[in-house]
Each structure stands twice: as structure tokens, then as C-alpha cells.
JSON list of C-alpha atoms and ligand atoms in Angstrom, two decimals:
[
{"chain": "A", "resi": 526, "resn": "MET", "atom": "CA", "xyz": [0.00, 0.00, 0.00]},
{"chain": "A", "resi": 527, "resn": "GLN", "atom": "CA", "xyz": [1.25, 3.48, -0.86]},
{"chain": "A", "resi": 528, "resn": "THR", "atom": "CA", "xyz": [1.68, 5.77, 2.11]},
{"chain": "A", "resi": 529, "resn": "ASN", "atom": "CA", "xyz": [-0.54, 8.39, 0.46]},
{"chain": "A", "resi": 530, "resn": "ASP", "atom": "CA", "xyz": [-3.38, 5.83, 0.52]},
{"chain": "A", "resi": 531, "resn": "LEU", "atom": "CA", "xyz": [-3.41, 6.12, 4.29]},
{"chain": "A", "resi": 532, "resn": "PRO", "atom": "CA", "xyz": [-6.00, 8.37, 5.90]},
{"chain": "A", "resi": 533, "resn": "PRO", "atom": "CA", "xyz": [-4.54, 11.46, 7.59]},
{"chain": "A", "resi": 534, "resn": "THR", "atom": "CA", "xyz": [-3.80, 10.98, 11.27]},
{"chain": "A", "resi": 535, "resn": "PRO", "atom": "CA", "xyz": [-6.32, 13.08, 13.18]},
{"chain": "A", "resi": 536, "resn": "THR", "atom": "CA", "xyz": [-5.07, 15.58, 15.71]},
{"chain": "A", "resi": 537, "resn": "PRO", "atom": "CA", "xyz": [-7.97, 15.98, 18.09]},
{"chain": "A", "resi": 538, "resn": "ALA", "atom": "CA", "xyz": [-7.71, 18.94, 20.41]},
{"chain": "A", "resi": 539, "resn": "MET", "atom": "CA", "xyz": [-9.18, 16.98, 23.28]},
{"chain": "A", "resi": 540, "resn": "LYS", "atom": "CA", "xyz": [-8.07, 13.75, 24.89]},
{"chain": "A", "resi": 541, "resn": "ILE", "atom": "CA", "xyz": [-10.06, 10.85, 23.49]},
{"chain": "A", "resi": 542, "resn": "THR", "atom": "CA", "xyz": [-10.26, 7.93, 25.89]},
{"chain": "A", "resi": 543, "resn": "GLY", "atom": "CA", "xyz": [-11.66, 4.47, 25.35]},
{"chain": "A", "resi": 544, "resn": "VAL", "atom": "CA", "xyz": [-14.54, 5.31, 27.68]},
{"chain": "A", "resi": 545, "resn": "LYS", "atom": "CA", "xyz": [-15.53, 8.26, 25.49]},
{"chain": "A", "resi": 546, "resn": "ILE", "atom": "CA", "xyz": [-15.58, 6.03, 22.41]},
{"chain": "A", "resi": 547, "resn": "ASN", "atom": "CA", "xyz": [-17.74, 3.59, 24.35]},
{"chain": "A", "resi": 548, "resn": "TYR", "atom": "CA", "xyz": [-20.18, 6.29, 25.47]},
{"chain": "A", "resi": 549, "resn": "LEU", "atom": "CA", "xyz": [-20.40, 7.70, 21.94]},
{"chain": "A", "resi": 550, "resn": "HIS", "atom": "CA", "xyz": [-21.98, 4.38, 20.96]},
{"chain": "A", "resi": 551, "resn": "ILE", "atom": "CA", "xyz": [-24.26, 4.23, 24.00]},
{"chain": "A", "resi": 552, "resn": "CYS", "atom": "CA", "xyz": [-25.59, 7.70, 24.77]},
{"chain": "A", "resi": 553, "resn": "HIS", "atom": "CA", "xyz": [-24.43, 11.16, 23.70]},
{"chain": "A", "resi": 554, "resn": "THR", "atom": "CA", "xyz": [-25.74, 12.73, 26.90]},
{"chain": "A", "resi": 555, "resn": "LYS", "atom": "CA", "xyz": [-23.63, 10.32, 28.93]},
{"chain": "A", "resi": 556, "resn": "LEU", "atom": "CA", "xyz": [-20.61, 11.15, 26.77]},
{"chain": "A", "resi": 557, "resn": "TRP", "atom": "CA", "xyz": [-21.14, 14.87, 27.28]},
{"chain": "A", "resi": 558, "resn": "LEU", "atom": "CA", "xyz": [-21.65, 14.62, 31.06]},
{"chain": "A", "resi": 559, "resn": "PHE", "atom": "CA", "xyz": [-18.65, 12.35, 31.54]},
{"chain": "A", "resi": 560, "resn": "SER", "atom": "CA", "xyz": [-16.45, 14.57, 29.34]},
{"chain": "A", "resi": 561, "resn": "HIS", "atom": "CA", "xyz": [-17.39, 17.60, 31.44]},
{"chain": "A", "resi": 562, "resn": "ASN", "atom": "CA", "xyz": [-16.23, 15.79, 34.58]},
{"chain": "A", "resi": 563, "resn": "ILE", "atom": "CA", "xyz": [-19.75, 15.31, 35.89]},
{"chain": "A", "resi": 564, "resn": "THR", "atom": "CA", "xyz": [-19.12, 11.86, 37.29]},
{"chain": "A", "resi": 565, "resn": "LEU", "atom": "CA", "xyz": [-21.83, 10.19, 39.30]},
{"chain": "A", "resi": 566, "resn": "GLU", "atom": "CA", "xyz": [-20.67, 6.65, 38.62]},
{"chain": "A", "resi": 567, "resn": "HIS", "atom": "CA", "xyz": [-20.86, 4.40, 41.66]},
{"chain": "A", "resi": 568, "resn": "GLU", "atom": "CA", "xyz": [-20.42, 0.73, 42.35]},
{"chain": "A", "resi": 569, "resn": "HIS", "atom": "CA", "xyz": [-23.28, -1.35, 41.01]},
{"chain": "A", "resi": 570, "resn": "ASP", "atom": "CA", "xyz": [-23.60, -5.08, 41.61]},
{"chain": "A", "resi": 571, "resn": "ASN", "atom": "CA", "xyz": [-22.62, -5.44, 37.97]},
{"chain": "A", "resi": 572, "resn": "VAL", "atom": "CA", "xyz": [-19.16, -4.14, 38.75]},
{"chain": "A", "resi": 573, "resn": "SER", "atom": "CA", "xyz": [-18.69, -6.57, 41.60]},
{"chain": "A", "resi": 574, "resn": "ILE", "atom": "CA", "xyz": [-19.69, -9.51, 39.43]},
{"chain": "A", "resi": 575, "resn": "GLY", "atom": "CA", "xyz": [-17.29, -8.28, 36.76]},
{"chain": "A", "resi": 576, "resn": "LYS", "atom": "CA", "xyz": [-14.50, -8.09, 39.29]},
{"chain": "A", "resi": 577, "resn": "MET", "atom": "CA", "xyz": [-15.30, -11.56, 40.54]},
{"chain": "A", "resi": 578, "resn": "LEU", "atom": "CA", "xyz": [-15.21, -13.03, 37.03]},
{"chain": "A", "resi": 579, "resn": "HIS", "atom": "CA", "xyz": [-12.02, -11.20, 36.41]},
{"chain": "A", "resi": 580, "resn": "GLU", "atom": "CA", "xyz": [-10.33, -12.50, 39.51]},
{"chain": "A", "resi": 581, "resn": "ASP", "atom": "CA", "xyz": [-11.51, -16.09, 39.29]},
{"chain": "A", "resi": 582, "resn": "ARG", "atom": "CA", "xyz": [-10.90, -16.95, 35.67]},
{"chain": "A", "resi": 583, "resn": "TYR", "atom": "CA", "xyz": [-8.05, -14.76, 34.59]},
{"chain": "A", "resi": 584, "resn": "SER", "atom": "CA", "xyz": [-5.86, -14.55, 37.66]},
{"chain": "A", "resi": 585, "resn": "LYS", "atom": "CA", "xyz": [-2.63, -15.64, 35.92]},
{"chain": "A", "resi": 586, "resn": "ASN", "atom": "CA", "xyz": [-2.41, -12.78, 33.42]},
{"chain": "A", "resi": 587, "resn": "LYS", "atom": "CA", "xyz": [-1.16, -9.23, 33.82]},
{"chain": "A", "resi": 588, "resn": "LYS", "atom": "CA", "xyz": [-4.31, -7.29, 34.68]},
{"chain": "A", "resi": 589, "resn": "ASP", "atom": "CA", "xyz": [-5.77, -3.79, 34.54]},
{"chain": "A", "resi": 590, "resn": "ILE", "atom": "CA", "xyz": [-3.28, -2.17, 32.22]},
{"chain": "A", "resi": 591, "resn": "THR", "atom": "CA", "xyz": [-3.72, 1.56, 31.75]},
{"chain": "A", "resi": 592, "resn": "ILE", "atom": "CA", "xyz": [-1.79, 3.34, 29.01]},
{"chain": "A", "resi": 593, "resn": "ASP", "atom": "CA", "xyz": [-1.41, 7.14, 28.95]},
{"chain": "A", "resi": 594, "resn": "ASN", "atom": "CA", "xyz": [-4.54, 7.39, 31.10]},
{"chain": "A", "resi": 595, "resn": "THR", "atom": "CA", "xyz": [-6.30, 6.88, 27.78]},
{"chain": "A", "resi": 596, "resn": "ILE", "atom": "CA", "xyz": [-6.86, 3.20, 27.31]},
{"chain": "A", "resi": 597, "resn": "SER", "atom": "CA", "xyz": [-7.55, 0.68, 30.00]},
{"chain": "A", "resi": 598, "resn": "ILE", "atom": "CA", "xyz": [-7.30, -3.04, 29.25]},
{"chain": "A", "resi": 599, "resn": "ASP", "atom": "CA", "xyz": [-8.51, -5.88, 31.47]},
{"chain": "A", "resi": 600, "resn": "PHE", "atom": "CA", "xyz": [-5.44, -7.99, 30.77]},
{"chain": "A", "resi": 601, "resn": "VAL", "atom": "CA", "xyz": [-2.78, -8.54, 28.12]},
{"chain": "A", "resi": 602, "resn": "LYS", "atom": "CA", "xyz": [-0.83, -11.56, 27.04]},
{"chain": "A", "resi": 603, "resn": "ARG", "atom": "CA", "xyz": [1.44, -12.56, 24.20]},
{"chain": "A", "resi": 604, "resn": "ARG", "atom": "CA", "xyz": [0.60, -15.61, 22.11]},
{"chain": "A", "resi": 605, "resn": "ASN", "atom": "CA", "xyz": [2.90, -16.78, 19.29]},
{"chain": "A", "resi": 606, "resn": "GLY", "atom": "CA", "xyz": [4.60, -13.38, 19.33]},
{"chain": "A", "resi": 607, "resn": "VAL", "atom": "CA", "xyz": [1.31, -11.47, 18.97]},
{"chain": "A", "resi": 608, "resn": "LEU", "atom": "CA", "xyz": [0.25, -9.02, 21.65]},
{"chain": "A", "resi": 609, "resn": "GLU", "atom": "CA", "xyz": [-3.34, -9.72, 22.71]},
{"chain": "A", "resi": 610, "resn": "LEU", "atom": "CA", "xyz": [-5.54, -7.21, 24.50]},
{"chain": "A", "resi": 611, "resn": "HIS", "atom": "CA", "xyz": [-8.27, -8.96, 26.46]},
{"chain": "A", "resi": 612, "resn": "GLU", "atom": "CA", "xyz": [-11.52, -7.48, 27.67]},
{"chain": "A", "resi": 613, "resn": "ILE", "atom": "CA", "xyz": [-13.90, -9.43, 29.92]},
{"chain": "A", "resi": 614, "resn": "LYS", "atom": "CA", "xyz": [-17.62, -8.80, 29.57]},
{"chain": "A", "resi": 615, "resn": "LYS", "atom": "CA", "xyz": [-20.59, -10.38, 31.29]},
{"chain": "A", "resi": 616, "resn": "THR", "atom": "CA", "xyz": [-23.01, -10.08, 28.40]},
{"chain": "A", "resi": 617, "resn": "LYS", "atom": "CA", "xyz": [-23.18, -8.93, 24.79]},
{"chain": "A", "resi": 618, "resn": "THR", "atom": "CA", "xyz": [-25.79, -6.28, 25.58]},
{"chain": "A", "resi": 619, "resn": "MET", "atom": "CA", "xyz": [-23.35, -3.47, 24.80]},
{"chain": "A", "resi": 620, "resn": "GLU", "atom": "CA", "xyz": [-21.33, -5.45, 22.29]},
{"chain": "A", "resi": 621, "resn": "ASP", "atom": "CA", "xyz": [-21.28, -2.74, 19.64]},
{"chain": "A", "resi": 622, "resn": "ALA", "atom": "CA", "xyz": [-19.93, -0.11, 22.07]},
{"chain": "A", "resi": 623, "resn": "HIS", "atom": "CA", "xyz": [-17.41, -2.58, 23.52]},
{"chain": "A", "resi": 624, "resn": "LEU", "atom": "CA", "xyz": [-16.15, -3.52, 20.07]},
{"chain": "A", "resi": 625, "resn": "HIS", "atom": "CA", "xyz": [-15.67, 0.13, 19.08]},
{"chain": "A", "resi": 626, "resn": "GLN", "atom": "CA", "xyz": [-13.75, 0.65, 22.30]},
{"chain": "A", "resi": 627, "resn": "MET", "atom": "CA", "xyz": [-11.49, -2.28, 21.43]},
{"chain": "A", "resi": 628, "resn": "TYR", "atom": "CA", "xyz": [-10.99, -0.94, 17.88]},
{"chain": "A", "resi": 629, "resn": "TYR", "atom": "CA", "xyz": [-9.91, 2.33, 19.43]},
{"chain": "A", "resi": 630, "resn": "TYR", "atom": "CA", "xyz": [-7.38, 0.56, 21.65]},
{"chain": "A", "resi": 631, "resn": "LEU", "atom": "CA", "xyz": [-5.92, -1.25, 18.64]},
{"chain": "A", "resi": 632, "resn": "TYR", "atom": "CA", "xyz": [-5.88, 1.99, 16.66]},
{"chain": "A", "resi": 633, "resn": "TYR", "atom": "CA", "xyz": [-4.27, 3.94, 19.50]},
{"chain": "A", "resi": 634, "resn": "LEU", "atom": "CA", "xyz": [-1.47, 1.39, 19.85]},
{"chain": "A", "resi": 635, "resn": "LYS", "atom": "CA", "xyz": [-0.97, 1.11, 16.09]},
{"chain": "A", "resi": 636, "resn": "GLN", "atom": "CA", "xyz": [-0.49, 4.89, 15.87]},
{"chain": "A", "resi": 637, "resn": "ARG", "atom": "CA", "xyz": [2.35, 4.40, 18.34]},
{"chain": "A", "resi": 638, "resn": "GLY", "atom": "CA", "xyz": [3.95, 1.56, 16.42]},
{"chain": "A", "resi": 639, "resn": "VAL", "atom": "CA", "xyz": [2.47, -1.35, 18.39]},
{"chain": "A", "resi": 640, "resn": "ASP", "atom": "CA", "xyz": [0.51, -3.98, 16.48]},
{"chain": "A", "resi": 641, "resn": "ALA", "atom": "CA", "xyz": [-1.96, -5.97, 18.57]},
{"chain": "A", "resi": 642, "resn": "GLN", "atom": "CA", "xyz": [-5.17, -7.89, 18.30]},
{"chain": "A", "resi": 643, "resn": "GLY", "atom": "CA", "xyz": [-8.16, -7.83, 20.58]},
{"chain": "A", "resi": 644, "resn": "ILE", "atom": "CA", "xyz": [-9.98, -10.68, 22.28]},
{"chain": "A", "resi": 645, "resn": "MET", "atom": "CA", "xyz": [-13.40, -10.18, 23.84]},
{"chain": "A", "resi": 646, "resn": "ASN", "atom": "CA", "xyz": [-14.04, -12.75, 26.59]},
{"chain": "A", "resi": 647, "resn": "TYR", "atom": "CA", "xyz": [-17.61, -13.64, 27.64]},
{"chain": "A", "resi": 648, "resn": "PRO", "atom": "CA", "xyz": [-17.02, -16.19, 30.42]},
{"chain": "A", "resi": 649, "resn": "LEU", "atom": "CA", "xyz": [-20.70, -16.52, 31.35]},
{"chain": "A", "resi": 650, "resn": "LEU", "atom": "CA", "xyz": [-21.48, -17.38, 27.73]},
{"chain": "A", "resi": 651, "resn": "ASN", "atom": "CA", "xyz": [-18.32, -19.46, 27.35]},
{"chain": "A", "resi": 652, "resn": "GLN", "atom": "CA", "xyz": [-17.41, -17.47, 24.25]},
{"chain": "A", "resi": 653, "resn": "THR", "atom": "CA", "xyz": [-14.51, -15.43, 22.95]},
{"chain": "A", "resi": 654, "resn": "LYS", "atom": "CA", "xyz": [-14.36, -13.14, 19.93]},
{"chain": "A", "resi": 655, "resn": "GLU", "atom": "CA", "xyz": [-11.26, -12.08, 18.04]},
{"chain": "A", "resi": 656, "resn": "VAL", "atom": "CA", "xyz": [-11.08, -8.41, 17.03]},
{"chain": "A", "resi": 657, "resn": "LEU", "atom": "CA", "xyz": [-8.80, -7.30, 14.20]},
{"chain": "A", "resi": 658, "resn": "LEU", "atom": "CA", "xyz": [-8.40, -3.72, 13.03]},
{"chain": "A", "resi": 659, "resn": "THR", "atom": "CA", "xyz": [-9.14, -3.12, 9.33]},
{"chain": "A", "resi": 660, "resn": "GLN", "atom": "CA", "xyz": [-8.51, 0.04, 7.35]},
{"chain": "A", "resi": 661, "resn": "ASP", "atom": "CA", "xyz": [-12.28, 0.71, 7.40]},
{"chain": "A", "resi": 662, "resn": "ASP", "atom": "CA", "xyz": [-12.26, 0.41, 11.18]},
{"chain": "A", "resi": 663, "resn": "GLU", "atom": "CA", "xyz": [-9.46, 2.99, 11.32]},
{"chain": "A", "resi": 664, "resn": "ILE", "atom": "CA", "xyz": [-11.52, 5.41, 9.24]},
{"chain": "A", "resi": 665, "resn": "ASN", "atom": "CA", "xyz": [-14.55, 4.79, 11.46]},
{"chain": "A", "resi": 666, "resn": "ILE", "atom": "CA", "xyz": [-12.48, 5.44, 14.58]},
{"chain": "A", "resi": 667, "resn": "GLU", "atom": "CA", "xyz": [-11.23, 8.73, 13.15]},
{"chain": "A", "resi": 668, "resn": "ASN", "atom": "CA", "xyz": [-14.81, 9.72, 12.38]},
{"chain": "A", "resi": 669, "resn": "ASP", "atom": "CA", "xyz": [-15.77, 8.77, 15.95]},
{"chain": "A", "resi": 670, "resn": "MET", "atom": "CA", "xyz": [-12.99, 10.97, 17.32]},
{"chain": "A", "resi": 671, "resn": "HIS", "atom": "CA", "xyz": [-14.23, 13.98, 15.37]},
{"chain": "A", "resi": 672, "resn": "ARG", "atom": "CA", "xyz": [-17.83, 13.24, 16.35]},
{"chain": "A", "resi": 673, "resn": "ILE", "atom": "CA", "xyz": [-16.83, 13.16, 20.03]},
{"chain": "A", "resi": 674, "resn": "GLU", "atom": "CA", "xyz": [-15.22, 16.58, 19.69]},
{"chain": "A", "resi": 675, "resn": "GLU", "atom": "CA", "xyz": [-18.34, 17.99, 18.08]},
{"chain": "A", "resi": 676, "resn": "ILE", "atom": "CA", "xyz": [-20.63, 16.59, 20.77]},
{"chain": "A", "resi": 677, "resn": "VAL", "atom": "CA", "xyz": [-18.46, 17.54, 23.73]},
{"chain": "A", "resi": 678, "resn": "THR", "atom": "CA", "xyz": [-17.81, 21.09, 22.56]},
{"chain": "A", "resi": 679, "resn": "GLY", "atom": "CA", "xyz": [-21.51, 21.65, 21.88]},
{"chain": "A", "resi": 680, "resn": "ARG", "atom": "CA", "xyz": [-24.48, 22.02, 24.23]},
{"chain": "A", "resi": 681, "resn": "MET", "atom": "CA", "xyz": [-25.47, 19.04, 26.35]},
{"chain": "A", "resi": 682, "resn": "PRO", "atom": "CA", "xyz": [-27.51, 16.63, 24.19]},
{"chain": "A", "resi": 683, "resn": "HIS", "atom": "CA", "xyz": [-31.07, 16.39, 25.48]},
{"chain": "A", "resi": 684, "resn": "PRO", "atom": "CA", "xyz": [-31.47, 13.10, 27.43]},
{"chain": "A", "resi": 685, "resn": "LYS", "atom": "CA", "xyz": [-33.69, 10.54, 25.78]},
{"chain": "A", "resi": 686, "resn": "ARG", "atom": "CA", "xyz": [-34.78, 7.41, 27.59]},
{"chain": "A", "resi": 687, "resn": "ILE", "atom": "CA", "xyz": [-33.10, 4.28, 26.31]},
{"chain": "A", "resi": 688, "resn": "LYS", "atom": "CA", "xyz": [-32.95, 0.70, 27.53]},
{"chain": "A", "resi": 689, "resn": "ILE", "atom": "CA", "xyz": [-29.88, 1.19, 29.70]},
{"chain": "A", "resi": 690, "resn": "CYS", "atom": "CA", "xyz": [-31.09, 4.31, 31.56]},
{"chain": "A", "resi": 691, "resn": "PRO", "atom": "CA", "xyz": [-32.26, 2.41, 34.68]},
{"chain": "A", "resi": 692, "resn": "LYS", "atom": "CA", "xyz": [-28.69, 1.10, 35.16]},
{"chain": "A", "resi": 693, "resn": "CYS", "atom": "CA", "xyz": [-27.00, 4.41, 34.38]},
{"chain": "A", "resi": 694, "resn": "ALA", "atom": "CA", "xyz": [-25.51, 6.52, 37.17]},
{"chain": "A", "resi": 695, "resn": "TYR", "atom": "CA", "xyz": [-26.87, 9.68, 35.51]},
{"chain": "A", "resi": 696, "resn": "LEU", "atom": "CA", "xyz": [-30.50, 8.52, 35.70]},
{"chain": "A", "resi": 697, "resn": "GLU", "atom": "CA", "xyz": [-31.54, 10.99, 38.39]},
{"chain": "A", "resi": 698, "resn": "PHE", "atom": "CA", "xyz": [-29.57, 13.80, 36.79]},
{"chain": "A", "resi": 699, "resn": "CYS", "atom": "CA", "xyz": [-31.28, 13.20, 33.45]},
{"chain": "A", "resi": 700, "resn": "PHE", "atom": "CA", "xyz": [-34.84, 12.52, 34.48]},
{"chain": "A", "resi": 701, "resn": "CYS", "atom": "CA", "xyz": [-35.61, 13.45, 38.06]},
{"chain": "A", "resi": 702, "resn": "GLY", "atom": "CA", "xyz": [-35.20, 17.14, 37.34]},
{"chain": "A", "resi": 703, "resn": "GLY", "atom": "CA", "xyz": [-37.67, 16.86, 34.49]},
{"chain": "A", "resi": 704, "resn": "GLY", "atom": "CA", "xyz": [-34.92, 17.48, 31.93]},
{"chain": "A", "resi": 705, "resn": "GLY", "atom": "CA", "xyz": [-35.40, 14.38, 29.78]},
{"chain": "A", "resi": 706, "resn": "ASP", "atom": "CA", "xyz": [-38.09, 12.85, 27.63]},
{"chain": "B", "resi": 2294, "resn": "SF4", "atom": "S1", "xyz": [-29.69, 8.12, 32.13]},
{"chain": "B", "resi": 2294, "resn": "SF4", "atom": "FE1", "xyz": [-30.07, 7.51, 30.01]},
{"chain": "B", "resi": 2294, "resn": "SF4", "atom": "S2", "xyz": [-30.13, 9.46, 28.88]},
{"chain": "B", "resi": 2294, "resn": "SF4", "atom": "FE2", "xyz": [-29.15, 9.89, 30.84]},
{"chain": "B", "resi": 2294, "resn": "SF4", "atom": "S3", "xyz": [-26.96, 9.67, 30.47]},
{"chain": "B", "resi": 2294, "resn": "SF4", "atom": "FE3", "xyz": [-27.69, 7.71, 31.21]},
{"chain": "B", "resi": 2294, "resn": "SF4", "atom": "S4", "xyz": [-28.15, 6.52, 29.39]},
{"chain": "B", "resi": 2294, "resn": "SF4", "atom": "FE4", "xyz": [-28.03, 8.67, 28.77]}
]
């Protein structure tokens, strides 16, 4: 491939973290609130179960890797010379958002000269899914990064009730003041 076939590397003015990519694909209000440091997240039972899964089944690997305070990986390992980034999820409910987050991790590392592949682990479903970064994924990630900038620098998106609202830490903020639909 010719180097001028490559898309231009974006230079976002703001720090784009994996969590922001995830929230972009879940709820724009959540993305905006989180990006403005309005953090109401607290420990749900979900988190405890996640931690338990994490500790029981994957105790041998190097865990909770944070890079540049930007990406946060459940655990990494090297298999046949390939660096694997592993994420552990209880369900596939948010699969799309989780996959985009993993694409971003792979993209972020690739931009810094590190090739890796992702593995999504669903221990309760006894499934794993391999995630490889394609050139289309890279273009999508760059679009996501620009979209995040647009949303975060604009006015707070009006909250709209979606399936995950009851489990979201911002529920009261969004709806108990009469601000949402
Ligand atoms: S409560 Fe619902 S609308 Fe509000 S931030 Fe959470 S997911 Fe978005």
C-alpha cells in the first residue's frame, strides 16, 4: 500500500479515551456529562460480578493495564509473538460499544507503532471473539474521534430514555429534574 493511501492521522484537540468512544456508541448525553467531569458513577452489583469473574478466571495474566490514562485493558498476554488485548464482559448487551472501544485501543497502539489484536471474553457465555483492526475500522475510529469533539464542545444533548437508563448513574440527573423525555 502506498503511504498516500493512508488516511490522515487526526489531531484531536481533546483527549479521546476508550470510555468516550464507548459512550459515543451508547448515549451522547452520557458522553457529554462524563467529558465535562460530571461523574456520578458508583459501584453497582454489575461491577462486583465483573470483578469476581475477572479475579476467578483470569488470575494468571497481567491485569488492569492503563496506558497514557487513555486506554484501559482488562489484561494482556502474548501468544505466538502477537500481543493480545483482552476485555472481559458479562453479556453482549453493549457489544457494539465494547467492540468500538477495542478498535480504538488497537488503533491507538498502532499509531504508536504497536501492532496488537483484541480478544473479547464472555465467560458466562463461554465465548470469545477475536477483534482485528481493518482500514475501514481505522476510518470509522477517526470519524468517531471527530464526532466526540463535536458533541463535547456543543451544548449538552437532550437526554432521551433508552434501555440502559435504569442502570445508568446519571439517571436521576437526566430525568428526576424533568430534563429528559
Ligand atoms: S440516564 Fe439515560 S439518557 Fe441519561 S446519560 Fe444515562 S443513558 Fe443517557
